mmCIF file of C-alpha atoms in Angstrom:
data_model
loop_
_atom_site.group_PDB
_atom_site.id
_atom_site.type_symbol
_atom_site.label_atom_id
_atom_site.label_comp_id
_atom_site.label_asym_id
_atom_site.label_seq_id
_atom_site.Cartn_x
_atom_site.Cartn_y
_atom_site.Cartn_z
ATOM 1 C CA ALA A 1 -7.650 -29.283 29.534
ATOM 2 C CA ARG A 2 -6.089 -27.238 32.373
ATOM 3 C CA ALA A 3 -9.070 -24.868 32.341
ATOM 4 C CA ASP A 4 -11.749 -27.568 32.231
ATOM 5 C CA PRO A 5 -13.271 -27.762 35.729
ATOM 6 C CA ASP A 6 -13.153 -31.568 35.589
ATOM 7 C CA GLY A 7 -9.533 -31.522 34.392
ATOM 8 C CA VAL A 8 -8.091 -29.135 36.961
ATOM 9 C CA THR A 9 -5.889 -31.204 39.226
ATOM 10 C CA ASP A 10 -4.182 -28.279 40.955
ATOM 11 C CA ARG A 11 -7.071 -26.536 42.657
ATOM 12 C CA SER A 12 -4.775 -24.478 44.854
ATOM 13 C CA TYR A 13 -5.972 -20.924 45.006
ATOM 14 C CA GLU A 14 -3.797 -18.346 46.672
ATOM 15 C CA ARG A 15 -3.709 -14.588 47.140
ATOM 16 C CA LEU A 16 -2.259 -13.121 43.951
ATOM 17 C CA ASP A 17 -1.389 -9.600 42.915
ATOM 18 C CA LEU A 18 -3.135 -9.344 39.553
ATOM 19 C CA ASN A 19 -1.069 -6.252 38.705
ATOM 20 C CA GLU A 20 2.112 -8.309 38.871
ATOM 21 C CA LEU A 21 0.658 -11.369 37.130
ATOM 22 C CA VAL A 22 -0.625 -9.303 34.192
ATOM 23 C CA ARG A 23 2.608 -7.290 34.004
ATOM 24 C CA GLN A 24 4.706 -10.471 33.790
ATOM 25 C CA ALA A 25 2.469 -12.032 31.125
ATOM 26 C CA THR A 26 2.601 -8.812 29.092
ATOM 27 C CA LEU A 27 6.405 -8.724 29.284
ATOM 28 C CA GLU A 28 6.518 -12.311 27.990
ATOM 29 C CA LYS A 29 4.596 -11.223 24.880
ATOM 30 C CA VAL A 30 6.880 -8.294 23.980
ATOM 31 C CA PRO A 31 8.952 -10.364 21.478
ATOM 32 C CA MET A 32 5.760 -11.531 19.720
ATOM 33 C CA ALA A 33 4.505 -7.943 19.521
ATOM 34 C CA ARG A 34 7.859 -6.646 18.251
ATOM 35 C CA LYS A 35 7.804 -9.110 15.347
ATOM 36 C CA LYS A 36 4.672 -7.319 14.111
ATOM 37 C CA ALA A 37 5.795 -3.820 15.185
ATOM 38 C CA ILE A 38 2.849 -3.693 17.593
ATOM 39 C CA ASP A 39 2.948 -1.121 20.374
ATOM 40 C CA LEU A 40 2.171 -3.271 23.436
ATOM 41 C CA GLY A 41 1.266 -1.210 26.482
ATOM 42 C CA PHE A 42 0.545 -2.091 30.095
ATOM 43 C CA GLU A 43 -1.230 0.049 32.691
ATOM 44 C CA SER A 44 -1.161 -1.164 36.258
ATOM 45 C CA ALA A 45 -3.941 -0.341 38.666
ATOM 46 C CA ARG A 46 -3.034 2.582 40.895
ATOM 47 C CA ARG A 47 -3.511 0.416 43.978
ATOM 48 C CA GLU A 48 -3.213 -3.252 44.892
ATOM 49 C CA ALA A 49 -5.384 -5.660 42.905
ATOM 50 C CA TRP A 50 -5.462 -8.822 45.004
ATOM 51 C CA VAL A 51 -7.476 -11.841 43.881
ATOM 52 C CA GLN A 52 -7.872 -15.354 45.214
ATOM 53 C CA GLY A 53 -6.817 -17.519 42.302
ATOM 54 C CA ASN A 54 -4.728 -20.142 40.616
ATOM 55 C CA ALA A 55 -1.590 -18.490 39.210
ATOM 56 C CA LEU A 56 -1.132 -21.011 36.381
ATOM 57 C CA LEU A 57 -4.718 -20.674 35.163
ATOM 58 C CA LEU A 58 -4.820 -16.870 35.429
ATOM 59 C CA HIS A 59 -1.529 -16.695 33.534
ATOM 60 C CA GLU A 60 -3.097 -18.875 30.825
ATOM 61 C CA LEU A 61 -6.131 -16.572 30.682
ATOM 62 C CA ILE A 62 -3.981 -13.475 30.228
ATOM 63 C CA THR A 63 -1.627 -15.009 27.662
ATOM 64 C CA ASN A 64 -4.563 -16.295 25.607
ATOM 65 C CA LEU A 65 -6.012 -12.772 25.486
ATOM 66 C CA LEU A 66 -2.644 -11.304 24.524
ATOM 67 C CA ASP A 67 -1.975 -13.991 21.898
ATOM 68 C CA ASN A 68 -5.337 -13.286 20.268
ATOM 69 C CA ALA A 69 -4.890 -9.526 20.340
ATOM 70 C CA ILE A 70 -1.381 -9.632 18.877
ATOM 71 C CA GLN A 71 -2.181 -12.311 16.306
ATOM 72 C CA TYR A 72 -5.289 -10.593 14.926
ATOM 73 C CA THR A 73 -4.106 -6.984 15.121
ATOM 74 C CA PRO A 74 -2.444 -5.653 11.945
ATOM 75 C CA GLU A 75 1.254 -4.812 11.876
ATOM 76 C CA GLY A 76 2.096 -1.419 13.320
ATOM 77 C CA SER A 77 -1.020 -1.323 15.510
ATOM 78 C CA CYS A 78 -1.571 -1.065 19.264
ATOM 79 C CA VAL A 79 -2.562 -3.493 22.011
ATOM 80 C CA ASN A 80 -3.179 -2.091 25.486
ATOM 81 C CA VAL A 81 -3.542 -4.091 28.687
ATOM 82 C CA ARG A 82 -5.002 -2.532 31.830
ATOM 83 C CA VAL A 83 -5.725 -3.648 35.377
ATOM 84 C CA HIS A 84 -8.390 -1.762 37.348
ATOM 85 C CA ALA A 85 -8.514 -2.264 41.120
ATOM 86 C CA THR A 86 -12.273 -1.906 41.250
ATOM 87 C CA SER A 87 -14.825 -4.265 42.706
ATOM 88 C CA PRO A 88 -14.643 -6.688 40.956
ATOM 89 C CA ILE A 89 -11.046 -6.416 39.685
ATOM 90 C CA LEU A 90 -10.975 -5.799 35.923
ATOM 91 C CA VAL A 91 -8.398 -6.819 33.343
ATOM 92 C CA GLU A 92 -8.854 -5.235 29.922
ATOM 93 C CA VAL A 93 -7.128 -6.079 26.659
ATOM 94 C CA GLU A 94 -7.877 -3.562 23.930
ATOM 95 C CA ASP A 95 -6.696 -3.724 20.337
ATOM 96 C CA ASN A 96 -7.405 -2.058 17.029
ATOM 97 C CA GLY A 97 -7.695 -5.237 14.979
ATOM 98 C CA PRO A 98 -10.740 -6.443 13.031
ATOM 99 C CA GLY A 99 -12.906 -6.824 16.149
ATOM 100 C CA VAL A 100 -15.821 -9.214 16.520
ATOM 101 C CA ASP A 101 -19.170 -8.462 14.949
ATOM 102 C CA ALA A 102 -21.928 -7.967 17.519
ATOM 103 C CA SER A 103 -23.834 -10.922 16.032
ATOM 104 C CA GLU A 104 -20.903 -13.252 16.828
ATOM 105 C CA ARG A 105 -20.006 -12.041 20.329
ATOM 106 C CA GLU A 106 -21.526 -15.047 22.089
ATOM 107 C CA ARG A 107 -20.444 -17.623 19.524
ATOM 108 C CA VAL A 108 -16.727 -16.778 19.795
ATOM 109 C CA PHE A 109 -16.790 -18.322 23.279
ATOM 110 C CA GLU A 110 -17.781 -21.688 21.777
ATOM 111 C CA ARG A 111 -14.952 -24.177 21.386
ATOM 112 C CA PHE A 112 -13.532 -24.303 17.836
ATOM 113 C CA TYR A 113 -15.643 -21.384 16.586
ATOM 114 C CA ARG A 114 -13.708 -18.617 14.842
ATOM 115 C CA GLY A 115 -15.392 -15.365 13.920
ATOM 116 C CA GLN A 116 -15.495 -14.297 10.288
ATOM 117 C CA ALA A 117 -13.160 -11.330 10.747
ATOM 118 C CA THR A 118 -10.576 -13.296 12.710
ATOM 119 C CA ALA A 119 -10.611 -16.250 10.329
ATOM 120 C CA ALA A 120 -10.057 -13.866 7.414
ATOM 121 C CA SER A 121 -7.239 -11.890 9.077
ATOM 122 C CA ALA A 122 -5.303 -14.863 10.497
ATOM 123 C CA PRO A 123 -5.780 -18.273 8.887
ATOM 124 C CA SER A 124 -4.129 -20.148 11.780
ATOM 125 C CA GLY A 125 -5.840 -20.728 15.088
ATOM 126 C CA SER A 126 -8.137 -23.306 16.596
ATOM 127 C CA GLY A 127 -10.936 -21.203 18.051
ATOM 128 C CA LEU A 128 -10.192 -22.292 21.620
ATOM 129 C CA GLY A 129 -8.636 -19.128 23.086
ATOM 130 C CA LEU A 130 -11.757 -17.298 24.234
ATOM 131 C CA ALA A 131 -13.461 -20.524 25.322
ATOM 132 C CA ILE A 132 -10.491 -21.190 27.610
ATOM 133 C CA VAL A 133 -10.551 -17.601 28.868
ATOM 134 C CA ARG A 134 -14.225 -17.855 29.767
ATOM 135 C CA ASP A 135 -13.762 -21.232 31.520
ATOM 136 C CA ILE A 136 -10.875 -19.898 33.615
ATOM 137 C CA ALA A 137 -12.757 -16.707 34.505
ATOM 138 C CA ALA A 138 -15.808 -18.753 35.524
ATOM 139 C CA GLY A 139 -13.582 -20.973 37.681
ATOM 140 C CA HIS A 140 -12.564 -17.793 39.522
ATOM 141 C CA ARG A 141 -16.211 -16.663 39.915
ATOM 142 C CA GLY A 142 -15.591 -14.092 37.179
ATOM 143 C CA SER A 143 -16.866 -13.269 33.726
ATOM 144 C CA VAL A 144 -15.708 -12.100 30.296
ATOM 145 C CA THR A 145 -17.352 -9.504 28.080
ATOM 146 C CA LEU A 146 -16.527 -8.214 24.632
ATOM 147 C CA GLY A 147 -17.053 -4.645 23.547
ATOM 148 C CA GLN A 148 -15.879 -1.810 21.372
ATOM 149 C CA PRO A 149 -12.581 -0.089 22.126
ATOM 150 C CA ARG A 150 -12.634 3.424 23.481
ATOM 151 C CA VAL A 151 -11.540 4.832 20.111
ATOM 152 C CA GLY A 152 -11.774 3.396 16.589
ATOM 153 C CA PRO A 153 -12.167 -0.169 15.374
ATOM 154 C CA GLY A 154 -11.031 -3.252 17.223
ATOM 155 C CA LEU A 155 -12.011 -5.174 20.308
ATOM 156 C CA LEU A 156 -12.090 -4.575 24.050
ATOM 157 C CA VAL A 157 -12.076 -7.764 26.132
ATOM 158 C CA ARG A 158 -12.914 -7.209 29.791
ATOM 159 C CA VAL A 159 -12.406 -9.923 32.409
ATOM 160 C CA SER A 160 -13.845 -9.348 35.876
ATOM 161 C CA ILE A 161 -12.697 -11.334 38.886
ATOM 162 C CA PRO A 162 -13.836 -10.793 42.470
ATOM 163 C CA GLY A 163 -11.098 -9.220 44.554
ATOM 164 C CA ALA A 164 -9.622 -10.621 47.727
ATOM 165 C CA LEU A 165 -9.247 -8.645 50.917
ATOM 166 C CA ALA A 166 -6.167 -6.447 50.924
ATOM 167 C CA HIS A 167 -3.176 -7.588 52.931
ATOM 168 C CA PRO A 168 -3.150 -5.930 56.330
ATOM 169 C CA ARG A 169 -0.556 -3.168 56.595
ATOM 170 C CA LYS A 170 2.310 -3.826 58.992
ATOM 171 C CA ALA A 171 2.946 -1.117 61.554
#
């Protein structure tokens, strides 16, 4: 409901450092990852990654991506989170779980739809996570794409959000 454009009551957008927001959300998920012996990594952008956004909603976007990656990735696997200070700013969550078949890549953004591989690997879940992620990204003039990880099986989720102007440097 928070991500639904008609349900958003706090429309306050502010300048946010996406590096810090993603880092904090990743740290919050360390206990969940440890329970499954998942190596959870975070790579900050090498420079500032400012966006104009709603901190609560962007936090929700990131934690939904991390929840999905950790839940559907087998024990002893890896989940990597990266921020790229490009134009637009990119947030990537990459795992080596079951992935999403190319034929289902659009459907997994539908509310309550769960892909075959994810439903088989984790019986719990409502099928709302990626729908929420896409709604929040769209509310920030961004987008979400799914792809193959750089190496091996799994899933690479890439969220792009237009950057904000950098803070002026103080002399």
